């Protein structure tokens, strides 16, 4: 506890970096997964390729991906961009299937009604299909958020400072306090992110609350 | 007028859904497409607003082939009601109804104004305006679906089994409201159902389709019931067609008998005096017939619980079917007749109604 109080500023700045490294890929991954999911949902040939293909990305070990990134991107090994891009890949891996599931769950009658009213193409996607898929996409996003928070820590092994650094530091010095603080901070970050996603989803989908109250 | 001219639809997998369909759907009238499952009703309907393109043949609206019109513009000018509503779950009732007006650029004030008016017109409570579809009953959702299709006041309405997802009682109510609304609006309506009763009740003309997508018969309901062209149509119309056809025959001047009545709340003695030994006495309240009572099973006075329910009341000048049904459903076998305001006029016996049916020469031709 005294270690924590003595190093409040350090833990705080590591937490901010950690949050940044987890959240930016989450948003980037979402932005990439939506068009990929849209494509997969409407194209019968592309669907299995996209869903299975992106899903496989998640099986690449994170350490390997972090080390591969500089080779692919030409970045320095300590560049946080490696982490951002690697985690974006994982987020896409988790979210493409979710987006496809969410879009497939839109009832066919609703889609037909939209077509019959002359709501076509992009307008139908953004005003009817995507809003109705928000609850499903949001649940996938929550999984990705927690996954990102835990994977970011591994970047400490490469020397990129964030909460994971507390683990490597404590381990190297055989000192438990920073490790415990690091775990608790990761946990708090996950819970806060989760609550944030739930909150934003509620605001975006007032109709879901109305449905369960009915 | 909507015209089908030798319209054929073959799906890519080879299914011949509609085959050489030619018919006219007059402006301001309800044309019902009816037939067994898979006979191409939905396909025919969706070819009108080009949700499905015909393989060959042409569909014209007021003489213009739909193939020459922009699909989006065409669709926004045609109301479409889909089975089980197809409402947007993420939008309120008001927003759902205002969809097409907003797309047409009416602006929020005018679009929502029109939507509010329709909510009232469809007999929906104003408190439902800001509710979401999931908070409505099936019947209410169907009404919102119809309101949404009517919102931009399109001259043509396509309705694909709009009332099939609700229970029979609500369905009948929706049908009656629909007919009332159509009497005011006079839209050109194409209505799809697989229920022949619904078809004959709602249609100005009924098109019976057979599987394979060919037209078996096109006729006004009375003619269809009276004179099916072949065994398929006869079978499809069903067994009670003779009885149901009576619904389209206006009852002539029936020999109406005066009926001795008692007021609701009358004493046992008063009822016995009026009955004079008869097993059933008609009870009225403010001049309106409310039911029959059996004098010997009565308590001290006539209460609502003593009334025999289930008897129908026919309107004077209504159909022969209504008059016959009133007689057959009455425990005294005397059918109750009321005027347009619901006040008792008298009763008629089943025999007298049957005599009229036998005398009627517009009945089923040979
Ligand atoms: N997209 C499609 N591809 C291939 N065949 C189809 C397609 N849509 C419909 N069909 C077939 O075309 C035929 C007519 O279908 P349609 O939906 O028009 O029938 P329907 O009369 O509306 O039937 P129901 O009363 O069951 O709604 C059926 O045999 C159906 O299986
Ligand atoms: Mg159908």
Coordinates of C-alpha atoms and ligand atoms in Angstrom, one line a residue:
Chain A
X1 CA 0.0 0.0 0.0
X2 CA 2.8 2.4 0.9
X3 CA 4.5 1.5 -2.4
X4 CA 1.4 2.4 -4.2
X5 CA 1.0 5.8 -2.5
X6 CA 4.7 6.5 -3.1
X7 CA 4.4 5.8 -6.8
X8 CA 0.9 7.2 -7.4
X9 CA 2.1 9.5 -10.3
X10 CA 4.0 6.6 -12.0
X11 CA 1.0 4.2 -11.7
X12 CA -1.3 7.0 -12.9
X13 CA 0.7 7.7 -16.0
X14 CA 1.2 3.9 -16.8
X15 CA -2.6 3.5 -16.4
X16 CA -3.2 6.3 -18.9
X17 CA -0.8 4.8 -21.5
X18 CA -2.3 1.4 -20.9
X19 CA -5.8 2.8 -21.5
X20 CA -4.7 4.6 -24.6
X21 CA -3.0 1.5 -26.0
X22 CA -6.2 -0.6 -25.4
X23 CA -8.9 1.9 -26.5
X24 CA -7.4 3.3 -29.7
X25 CA -7.1 -0.2 -31.3
X26 CA -10.6 -1.0 -30.0
X27 CA -12.1 2.0 -32.0
X28 CA -9.9 1.4 -35.0
X29 CA -10.8 -2.3 -35.0
X30 CA -14.5 -1.4 -34.8
X31 CA -14.2 1.0 -37.7
X32 CA -12.5 -1.7 -39.8
X33 CA -14.8 -4.6 -38.7
X34 CA -18.0 -2.8 -39.7
X35 CA -17.4 -2.6 -43.4
X36 CA -15.8 -6.1 -43.4
X37 CA -18.8 -7.5 -41.5
X38 CA -21.1 -5.7 -44.0
X39 CA -19.3 -7.2 -46.9
X40 CA -19.3 -10.7 -45.3
X41 CA -23.0 -10.5 -44.4
X42 CA -24.2 -9.8 -48.0
X43 CA -21.7 -11.9 -49.9
X44 CA -22.2 -15.6 -49.6
X45 CA -18.7 -16.4 -51.0
X46 CA -16.8 -13.9 -49.0
X47 CA -18.6 -14.6 -45.7
X48 CA -16.8 -17.8 -44.6
X49 CA -13.5 -16.4 -45.9
X50 CA -13.8 -13.2 -43.9
X51 CA -15.3 -14.7 -40.8
X52 CA -12.9 -17.6 -40.5
X53 CA -9.9 -15.7 -41.9
X54 CA -10.2 -12.8 -39.5
X55 CA -11.0 -15.2 -36.6
X56 CA -7.7 -17.0 -37.3
X57 CA -5.8 -13.8 -36.7
X58 CA -6.7 -14.1 -33.1
X59 CA -4.7 -17.3 -32.7
X60 CA -1.4 -15.6 -33.6
X61 CA 0.5 -15.4 -30.2
X62 CA 0.6 -11.7 -29.2
X63 CA 4.3 -11.7 -28.4
X64 CA 5.0 -13.0 -31.9
X65 CA 2.8 -10.3 -33.4
X66 CA 4.5 -7.6 -31.4
X67 CA 7.9 -8.7 -32.6
X68 CA 6.7 -9.2 -36.2
X69 CA 5.2 -5.7 -36.4
X70 CA 8.5 -3.8 -36.7
X71 CA 9.5 -6.2 -39.5
X72 CA 6.3 -5.6 -41.4
X73 CA 5.9 -1.9 -40.7
X74 CA 9.5 -0.8 -40.5
X75 CA 8.9 0.8 -37.1
X76 CA 11.3 0.7 -34.2
X77 CA 10.8 -2.1 -31.7
X78 CA 9.9 0.3 -28.9
X79 CA 7.3 2.2 -31.1
X80 CA 3.8 2.0 -29.4
X81 CA 2.4 1.9 -32.9
X82 CA 3.4 -1.8 -33.0
X83 CA 1.0 -2.4 -30.1
X84 CA -1.7 -0.2 -31.5
X85 CA -1.7 -2.1 -34.8
X86 CA -1.3 -5.5 -33.4
X87 CA -4.3 -5.0 -31.1
X88 CA -6.3 -3.5 -33.9
X89 CA -5.7 -6.8 -35.7
X90 CA -7.0 -8.7 -32.6
X91 CA -10.0 -6.4 -32.3
X92 CA -10.9 -7.0 -36.0
X93 CA -10.5 -10.7 -35.4
X94 CA -13.1 -10.6 -32.6
X95 CA -15.5 -8.1 -34.1
X96 CA -16.0 -9.2 -37.7
X97 CA -18.0 -12.2 -36.6
X98 CA -19.9 -10.1 -34.1
X99 CA -20.8 -7.6 -36.8
X100 CA -22.0 -10.3 -39.1
X101 CA -24.1 -11.9 -36.3
X102 CA -25.6 -8.5 -35.5
X103 CA -26.5 -7.8 -39.1
X104 CA -27.9 -11.3 -39.7
X105 CA -30.1 -10.9 -36.6
X106 CA -32.0 -8.0 -38.3
X107 CA -35.4 -9.6 -39.2
X108 CA -36.0 -10.1 -42.9
X109 CA -39.4 -8.5 -42.7
X110 CA -37.8 -5.3 -41.4
X111 CA -35.3 -5.3 -44.3
X112 CA -38.1 -6.0 -46.8
X113 CA -40.2 -3.2 -45.3
X114 CA -37.2 -0.8 -45.7
X115 CA -36.7 -1.8 -49.3
X116 CA -40.4 -1.4 -50.0
X117 CA -40.2 2.2 -48.7
X118 CA -37.4 3.0 -51.0
X119 CA -34.7 2.9 -48.4
X120 CA -31.7 1.5 -50.3
X121 CA -28.0 0.8 -50.0
X122 CA -25.9 2.9 -47.6
X123 CA -29.0 4.6 -46.2
X124 CA -30.6 1.3 -45.2
X125 CA -27.3 0.1 -43.7
X126 CA -26.7 3.2 -41.5
X127 CA -30.3 4.0 -40.6
X128 CA -31.8 0.5 -40.2
X129 CA -29.5 -2.4 -40.1
X130 CA -26.5 -1.0 -38.2
X131 CA -28.7 0.6 -35.4
X132 CA -30.5 -2.7 -35.0
X133 CA -27.2 -4.6 -34.7
X134 CA -25.8 -2.3 -32.0
X135 CA -26.7 -4.5 -29.0
X136 CA -24.9 -7.5 -30.6
X137 CA -21.9 -5.5 -31.7
X138 CA -21.7 -3.9 -28.3
X139 CA -21.4 -7.3 -26.6
X140 CA -18.6 -8.2 -28.9
X141 CA -16.9 -4.9 -28.2
X142 CA -17.0 -5.6 -24.4
X143 CA -15.1 -8.9 -25.0
X144 CA -12.6 -7.2 -27.2
X145 CA -12.1 -4.4 -24.6
X146 CA -11.2 -6.8 -21.8
X147 CA -9.0 -8.8 -24.2
X148 CA -7.1 -5.7 -25.3
X149 CA -6.5 -4.6 -21.7
X150 CA -4.9 -7.9 -20.9
X151 CA -2.9 -8.2 -24.1
X152 CA -1.4 -4.7 -23.8
X153 CA 0.4 -5.9 -20.6
X154 CA 2.5 -8.3 -22.7
X155 CA 4.1 -5.4 -24.6
X156 CA 6.0 -4.8 -21.3
X157 CA 8.2 -7.7 -22.4
X158 CA 9.4 -5.5 -25.3
X159 CA 10.0 -2.6 -23.0
X160 CA 6.9 -0.5 -23.9
X161 CA 5.9 1.1 -20.7
X162 CA 2.3 0.6 -19.4
X163 CA 0.7 -1.3 -16.5
X164 CA 2.4 -4.5 -17.6
X165 CA 5.7 -2.9 -16.8
X166 CA 4.8 -3.2 -13.1
X167 CA 4.7 -7.0 -13.5
X168 CA 8.1 -7.2 -15.2
X169 CA 9.5 -4.7 -12.7
X170 CA 8.2 -6.5 -9.6
X171 CA 9.2 -9.9 -11.1
X172 CA 12.8 -8.7 -11.8
X173 CA 13.2 -7.3 -8.2
X174 CA 11.3 -10.2 -6.6
X175 CA 8.9 -7.6 -5.1
X176 CA 5.2 -8.3 -4.9
X177 CA 3.7 -4.8 -4.4
X178 CA 4.0 -3.5 -7.9
X179 CA 2.6 -6.8 -9.3
X180 CA -0.5 -6.5 -7.1
X181 CA -1.0 -2.8 -7.9
X182 CA -0.6 -3.7 -11.6
X183 CA -3.2 -6.4 -11.5
X184 CA -5.7 -4.2 -9.6
X185 CA -5.1 -1.3 -12.0
X186 CA -5.8 -3.6 -15.0
X187 CA -8.9 -4.9 -13.4
X188 CA -10.2 -1.4 -12.6
X189 CA -9.4 -0.3 -16.2
X190 CA -11.4 -3.3 -17.6
X191 CA -14.4 -2.6 -15.4
X192 CA -14.4 1.1 -16.3
X193 CA -14.2 0.3 -20.0
X194 CA -16.9 -2.2 -19.7
X195 CA -19.2 0.2 -17.9
X196 CA -18.4 2.9 -20.5
X197 CA -19.4 0.6 -23.3
X198 CA -22.6 -0.4 -21.5
X199 CA -23.4 3.2 -20.9
X200 CA -22.9 4.3 -24.4
X201 CA -24.9 1.3 -25.7
X202 CA -27.8 2.3 -23.5
X203 CA -27.8 5.8 -24.8
X204 CA -27.7 4.5 -28.4
X205 CA -30.4 1.9 -27.9
X206 CA -33.3 3.4 -25.7
X207 CA -35.6 0.8 -27.5
X208 CA -33.8 -2.1 -25.8
X209 CA -34.7 -0.9 -22.3
X210 CA -38.2 -0.2 -23.5
X211 CA -38.5 -3.7 -24.8
X212 CA -37.4 -5.4 -21.6
X213 CA -39.6 -3.1 -19.5
X214 CA -42.6 -4.1 -21.6
Chain B
X1 CA -55.5 1.4 -62.8
X2 CA -52.8 -1.3 -62.4
X3 CA -52.5 -3.7 -65.3
X4 CA -50.7 -7.1 -65.4
X5 CA -50.0 -8.0 -69.0
X6 CA -48.8 -11.6 -69.4
X7 CA -46.5 -11.3 -66.4
X8 CA -44.2 -14.2 -65.7
X9 CA -41.6 -14.7 -63.0
X10 CA -39.1 -17.5 -63.1
X11 CA -36.6 -17.4 -60.2
X12 CA -33.0 -18.1 -60.9
X13 CA -33.3 -21.6 -59.5
X14 CA -36.0 -22.4 -62.1
X15 CA -39.1 -22.0 -59.9
X16 CA -42.0 -20.7 -62.0
X17 CA -43.7 -18.5 -59.4
X18 CA -46.0 -16.5 -61.6
X19 CA -47.0 -17.6 -65.1
X20 CA -48.6 -15.5 -67.7
X21 CA -50.7 -13.4 -65.3
X22 CA -53.0 -10.9 -67.0
X23 CA -55.5 -8.8 -65.1
X24 CA -56.7 -5.3 -64.4
X25 CA -56.8 -3.8 -60.9
X26 CA -59.2 -0.8 -61.0
X27 CA -58.4 2.5 -59.4
X28 CA -60.0 3.1 -56.0
X29 CA -60.9 -0.6 -55.6
X30 CA -59.6 -3.5 -53.5
X31 CA -58.3 -6.4 -55.4
X32 CA -57.5 -9.5 -53.4
X33 CA -55.0 -12.1 -54.4
X34 CA -55.9 -15.3 -52.8
X35 CA -54.6 -18.9 -53.2
X36 CA -52.7 -21.7 -51.5
X37 CA -49.2 -21.2 -50.1
X38 CA -46.6 -20.8 -52.8
X39 CA -49.0 -19.8 -55.6
X40 CA -47.1 -16.6 -56.2
X41 CA -49.1 -14.0 -54.3
X42 CA -46.2 -12.3 -52.7
X43 CA -44.2 -12.5 -55.9
X44 CA -47.0 -10.8 -57.9
X45 CA -47.4 -8.1 -55.2
X46 CA -43.7 -7.3 -55.1
X47 CA -43.4 -7.1 -58.9
X48 CA -45.8 -4.0 -58.7
X49 CA -43.3 -1.9 -56.8
X50 CA -40.3 -3.6 -58.5
X51 CA -38.9 -5.3 -55.3
X52 CA -39.0 -8.2 -57.8
X53 CA -38.5 -7.8 -61.5
X54 CA -40.7 -9.8 -63.8
X55 CA -39.0 -12.2 -66.2
X56 CA -41.3 -11.2 -68.9
X57 CA -44.5 -9.3 -69.4
X58 CA -45.3 -5.8 -68.2
X59 CA -47.0 -4.2 -65.2
X60 CA -48.4 -0.7 -65.8
X61 CA -49.7 1.9 -63.4
X62 CA -52.1 4.3 -65.1
X63 CA -50.8 3.3 -68.5
X64 CA -47.1 3.7 -67.6
X65 CA -45.0 0.6 -67.5
X66 CA -43.3 0.4 -64.1
X67 CA -40.1 -0.7 -65.8
X68 CA -39.8 2.9 -67.1
X69 CA -40.0 4.4 -63.6
X70 CA -37.2 4.8 -61.0
X71 CA -37.7 2.1 -58.4
X72 CA -37.0 4.3 -55.4
X73 CA -39.5 7.0 -56.6
X74 CA -42.0 4.3 -57.5
X75 CA -41.7 2.6 -54.0
X76 CA -42.1 5.9 -52.1
X77 CA -45.3 6.5 -54.0
X78 CA -46.7 3.1 -53.1
X79 CA -47.6 2.1 -49.5
X80 CA -46.5 -1.4 -48.5
X81 CA -47.8 -3.3 -45.5
X82 CA -46.0 -6.5 -44.6
X83 CA -47.0 -9.5 -42.5
X84 CA -46.2 -9.0 -38.8
X85 CA -45.6 -5.3 -39.3
X86 CA -41.9 -5.2 -40.2
X87 CA -41.7 -2.1 -37.9
X88 CA -38.4 -0.5 -37.1
X89 CA -37.7 -1.7 -33.5
X90 CA -35.3 1.1 -32.9
X91 CA -37.7 3.9 -33.8
X92 CA -40.8 5.1 -31.9
X93 CA -44.3 4.7 -33.3
X94 CA -44.2 8.4 -34.5
X95 CA -40.9 8.0 -36.2
X96 CA -41.9 4.7 -37.8
X97 CA -45.0 6.3 -39.3
X98 CA -43.2 9.4 -40.4
X99 CA -40.5 7.4 -42.3
X100 CA -41.6 8.0 -45.9
X101 CA -42.7 11.6 -45.4
X102 CA -39.3 12.4 -44.0
X103 CA -37.6 10.6 -46.9
X104 CA -39.7 12.7 -49.2
X105 CA -38.3 15.8 -47.6
X106 CA -41.5 17.0 -46.0
X107 CA -39.6 18.4 -43.0
X108 CA -40.1 17.2 -39.4
X109 CA -43.0 19.5 -38.5
X110 CA -45.2 18.4 -41.4
X111 CA -44.1 14.7 -41.3
X112 CA -44.8 14.3 -37.6
X113 CA -48.0 16.2 -38.0
X114 CA -49.2 13.8 -40.6
X115 CA -48.1 10.9 -38.4
X116 CA -50.0 12.2 -35.4
X117 CA -53.1 12.6 -37.5
X118 CA -52.8 8.9 -38.7
X119 CA -52.3 7.7 -35.2
X120 CA -55.6 9.2 -34.3
X121 CA -57.3 8.0 -37.5
X122 CA -56.1 4.4 -36.9
X123 CA -57.8 4.4 -33.5
X124 CA -54.4 4.3 -31.7
X125 CA -54.1 6.0 -28.3
X126 CA -52.1 9.2 -28.5
X127 CA -50.0 7.8 -25.5
X128 CA -48.5 5.3 -27.9
X129 CA -46.8 8.0 -30.0
X130 CA -43.5 7.8 -28.3
X131 CA -43.5 4.1 -27.5
X132 CA -41.3 1.6 -29.3
X133 CA -42.9 -1.3 -31.4
X134 CA -41.9 -3.9 -28.8
X135 CA -44.2 -2.2 -26.3
X136 CA -47.3 -2.6 -28.5
X137 CA -49.7 -5.5 -28.8
X138 CA -49.8 -7.4 -32.1
X139 CA -53.0 -5.6 -33.2
X140 CA -51.5 -2.2 -32.4
X141 CA -48.3 -3.1 -34.3
X142 CA -50.4 -4.0 -37.4
X143 CA -52.3 -0.6 -37.1
X144 CA -48.9 1.2 -37.0
X145 CA -47.8 -0.8 -40.0
X146 CA -50.9 0.3 -42.0
X147 CA -50.4 3.9 -40.7
X148 CA -46.8 3.9 -41.9
X149 CA -47.9 2.7 -45.3
X150 CA -50.5 5.5 -45.5
X151 CA -48.3 8.3 -44.2
X152 CA -47.4 9.9 -47.4
X153 CA -50.9 9.4 -48.8
X154 CA -49.9 7.2 -51.7
X155 CA -52.6 6.4 -54.3
X156 CA -51.7 2.7 -54.3
X157 CA -51.3 0.3 -51.3
X158 CA -49.8 -3.2 -51.4
X159 CA -50.8 -5.3 -48.4
X160 CA -49.2 -8.7 -47.9
X161 CA -51.2 -10.7 -45.3
X162 CA -51.3 -7.7 -43.1
X163 CA -53.8 -9.2 -40.6
X164 CA -52.7 -12.8 -40.4
X165 CA -50.4 -12.6 -37.4
X166 CA -53.2 -11.5 -35.0
X167 CA -55.9 -13.5 -33.3
X168 CA -59.3 -13.9 -35.1
X169 CA -61.1 -11.4 -32.9
X170 CA -58.6 -8.6 -33.5
X171 CA -58.3 -9.6 -37.1
X172 CA -62.0 -9.0 -37.6
X173 CA -61.8 -5.7 -35.9
X174 CA -58.8 -4.7 -38.1
X175 CA -60.7 -5.8 -41.2
X176 CA -63.8 -3.6 -40.3
X177 CA -61.6 -0.6 -39.5
X178 CA -59.8 -1.2 -42.8
X179 CA -63.0 -1.2 -44.8
X180 CA -64.2 2.0 -43.0
X181 CA -60.9 3.7 -43.8
X182 CA -61.0 2.6 -47.4
X183 CA -64.5 4.0 -47.7
X184 CA -63.0 7.4 -46.8
X185 CA -59.7 7.1 -48.7
X186 CA -60.6 5.2 -51.9
X187 CA -57.1 3.9 -52.5
X188 CA -56.2 1.4 -55.1
X189 CA -55.4 -1.6 -53.0
X190 CA -53.8 -4.9 -53.7
X191 CA -54.4 -7.2 -50.8
X192 CA -52.8 -10.7 -50.4
X193 CA -54.3 -13.4 -48.2
X194 CA -54.6 -17.1 -48.1
X195 CA -57.9 -16.8 -46.2
X196 CA -60.9 -17.0 -48.5
X197 CA -63.2 -15.5 -45.9
X198 CA -60.9 -12.5 -45.6
X199 CA -60.7 -12.3 -49.4
X200 CA -64.5 -12.2 -49.9
X201 CA -65.1 -9.9 -47.1
X202 CA -62.6 -7.3 -48.2
X203 CA -62.3 -7.6 -51.9
X204 CA -64.2 -5.6 -54.5
X205 CA -62.8 -8.3 -56.8
X206 CA -61.0 -11.5 -55.9
X207 CA -58.2 -13.1 -58.0
X208 CA -57.8 -16.8 -57.1
X209 CA -54.4 -18.1 -58.0
X210 CA -53.3 -21.7 -58.3
X211 CA -49.9 -23.1 -57.5
X212 CA -47.7 -22.4 -60.5
X213 CA -48.8 -18.8 -60.5
X214 CA -51.7 -18.9 -63.0
X215 CA -55.0 -17.1 -62.6
X216 CA -57.8 -19.5 -61.8
X217 CA -60.6 -16.9 -61.6
X218 CA -61.1 -13.2 -61.2
X219 CA -64.5 -12.1 -60.0
X220 CA -66.4 -10.1 -57.4
X221 CA -66.8 -12.0 -54.2
X222 CA -70.5 -12.8 -54.7
X223 CA -69.9 -14.2 -58.2
X224 CA -67.0 -16.2 -57.0
X225 CA -69.0 -17.8 -54.2
X226 CA -72.0 -18.4 -56.5
X227 CA -70.2 -19.6 -59.5
X228 CA -66.7 -21.0 -59.1
X229 CA -65.2 -21.8 -62.6
X230 CA -63.7 -25.2 -61.7
X231 CA -63.1 -27.8 -59.0
X232 CA -59.9 -26.1 -57.8
X233 CA -61.7 -22.8 -57.1
X234 CA -64.8 -24.6 -55.7
X235 CA -62.5 -26.6 -53.3
X236 CA -60.6 -23.6 -52.4
X237 CA -63.7 -21.6 -51.6
X238 CA -64.7 -24.4 -49.3
X239 CA -67.8 -26.1 -48.1
X240 CA -69.8 -23.3 -46.6
X241 CA -69.8 -21.2 -49.8
X242 CA -73.6 -21.4 -50.2
X243 CA -74.1 -20.0 -46.7
X244 CA -71.3 -17.4 -47.1
X245 CA -72.7 -16.3 -50.4
X246 CA -75.8 -15.1 -48.6
X247 CA -73.6 -12.3 -47.1
X248 CA -73.7 -10.6 -50.5
X249 CA -77.5 -10.8 -50.9
X250 CA -79.4 -7.9 -49.4
X251 CA -82.3 -9.2 -47.4
X252 CA -85.6 -8.1 -49.0
X253 CA -88.5 -6.9 -46.9
X254 CA -88.7 -9.7 -44.4
X255 CA -92.0 -10.5 -42.6
X256 CA -90.9 -8.9 -39.3
X257 CA -93.0 -9.9 -36.3
X258 CA -93.4 -7.6 -33.3
X259 CA -91.7 -9.1 -30.2
X260 CA -93.0 -8.7 -26.6
X261 CA -90.1 -7.4 -24.5
X262 CA -89.2 -6.7 -20.9
X263 CA -86.7 -4.1 -19.6
X264 CA -83.5 -5.0 -18.0
X265 CA -84.2 -5.1 -14.3
X266 CA -87.8 -6.2 -14.7
X267 CA -89.2 -8.4 -11.9
X268 CA -89.8 -12.1 -12.2
X269 CA -93.6 -11.5 -12.2
X270 CA -93.4 -9.0 -15.0
X271 CA -91.4 -11.4 -17.1
X272 CA -93.8 -14.3 -16.5
X273 CA -96.7 -12.0 -17.5
X274 CA -95.0 -11.1 -20.8
X275 CA -93.8 -14.6 -21.5
X276 CA -97.3 -16.1 -21.1
X277 CA -95.8 -19.6 -21.0
X278 CA -93.2 -19.1 -23.8
X279 CA -89.7 -20.4 -22.9
X280 CA -87.8 -17.3 -23.9
X281 CA -88.4 -13.5 -23.6
X282 CA -86.4 -10.8 -25.2
X283 CA -84.8 -8.2 -22.9
X284 CA -84.2 -4.6 -24.0
X285 CA -82.3 -1.7 -22.5
X286 CA -83.2 1.8 -23.7
X287 CA -84.8 0.3 -26.8
X288 CA -81.8 -1.8 -27.7
X289 CA -82.0 -5.6 -27.6
X290 CA -79.5 -7.0 -25.1
X291 CA -80.3 -10.8 -24.9
X292 CA -82.9 -13.4 -24.1
X293 CA -84.0 -14.8 -20.7
X294 CA -85.7 -18.0 -19.7
X295 CA -88.5 -17.0 -17.2
X296 CA -88.3 -20.2 -15.1
X297 CA -84.6 -19.8 -14.5
X298 CA -84.9 -16.3 -13.2
X299 CA -84.1 -14.8 -9.8
X300 CA -86.1 -11.9 -8.4
X301 CA -85.3 -9.5 -11.3
X302 CA -83.6 -9.7 -14.7
X303 CA -79.9 -9.0 -14.3
X304 CA -77.2 -9.0 -16.9
X305 CA -76.0 -12.4 -15.7
X306 CA -79.4 -14.0 -16.6
X307 CA -79.0 -13.0 -20.3
X308 CA -78.4 -15.7 -22.9
X309 CA -75.3 -14.5 -24.8
X310 CA -74.3 -15.6 -28.3
X311 CA -77.3 -14.5 -30.3
X312 CA -76.5 -12.2 -33.1
X313 CA -78.5 -9.1 -34.0
X314 CA -79.1 -8.4 -37.7
X315 CA -79.6 -5.0 -39.2
X316 CA -82.9 -4.4 -41.1
X317 CA -81.8 -4.1 -44.7
X318 CA -78.6 -6.1 -44.0
X319 CA -77.7 -9.3 -45.8
X320 CA -79.7 -12.6 -45.9
X321 CA -76.8 -14.3 -44.1
X322 CA -77.0 -11.9 -41.2
X323 CA -80.7 -12.4 -40.9
X324 CA -80.4 -16.2 -41.1
X325 CA -77.6 -16.2 -38.6
X326 CA -79.6 -14.1 -36.2
X327 CA -82.4 -16.6 -36.3
X328 CA -80.2 -19.7 -36.0
X329 CA -78.2 -18.2 -33.2
X330 CA -81.2 -17.2 -31.1
X331 CA -82.3 -19.6 -28.4
X332 CA -86.0 -18.8 -29.3
X333 CA -85.2 -19.4 -33.0
X334 CA -86.5 -15.9 -33.7
X335 CA -83.8 -13.7 -35.1
X336 CA -83.5 -10.2 -33.6
X337 CA -83.6 -7.3 -36.1
X338 CA -82.5 -3.8 -35.2
X339 CA -82.3 -0.5 -37.0
X340 CA -79.1 1.4 -37.8
X341 CA -79.1 3.0 -34.4
X342 CA -79.3 -0.5 -32.7
X343 CA -82.9 -0.1 -31.6
X344 CA -85.1 -3.2 -31.7
X345 CA -87.4 -3.4 -34.7
X346 CA -88.8 -7.0 -34.3
X347 CA -87.9 -10.6 -34.9
X348 CA -88.0 -12.9 -37.9
X349 CA -88.1 -16.7 -38.0
X350 CA -85.6 -18.9 -39.7
X351 CA -88.4 -20.3 -41.9
X352 CA -89.3 -16.9 -43.1
X353 CA -85.7 -16.1 -44.0
X354 CA -85.4 -19.4 -45.9
X355 CA -88.6 -18.7 -47.8
X356 CA -87.0 -15.4 -48.9
X357 CA -83.9 -17.2 -49.9
X358 CA -85.9 -19.6 -52.0
X359 CA -87.8 -16.8 -53.6
X360 CA -84.6 -14.9 -54.4
X361 CA -83.6 -15.2 -58.0
X362 CA -80.2 -13.6 -57.8
X363 CA -79.1 -16.6 -55.8
X364 CA -76.6 -19.2 -57.0
X365 CA -77.3 -19.8 -60.8
X366 CA -77.1 -23.3 -62.0
Ligands
LIG1 N1 -36.2 -15.8 -54.0 C1 -36.8 -16.9 -54.4 N2 -36.0 -17.8 -55.1 C2 -36.6 -19.0 -55.5 N3 -37.8 -19.3 -55.4 C3 -38.7 -18.5 -54.8 C4 -38.2 -17.2 -54.2 N4 -39.2 -16.6 -53.6 C5 -40.3 -17.4 -53.8 N5 -40.0 -18.5 -54.4 C6 -40.9 -19.6 -54.8 O1 -41.8 -19.1 -55.7 C7 -43.1 -19.6 -55.4 C8 -44.1 -18.5 -55.1 O2 -43.7 -17.8 -53.9 P1 -44.5 -16.6 -53.2 O3 -43.7 -16.2 -52.0 O4 -44.8 -15.6 -54.2 O5 -45.8 -17.4 -52.8 P2 -47.0 -17.0 -51.9 O6 -48.2 -17.2 -52.7 O7 -46.8 -15.6 -51.4 O8 -47.0 -18.0 -50.7 P3 -47.4 -17.9 -49.1 O9 -48.9 -17.9 -49.0 O10 -46.7 -19.0 -48.5 O11 -46.8 -16.6 -48.7 C9 -42.9 -20.6 -54.3 O12 -42.8 -21.9 -54.8 C10 -41.6 -20.1 -53.6 O13 -41.0 -21.2 -53.1
LIG2 MG1 -46.5 -14.7 -49.4

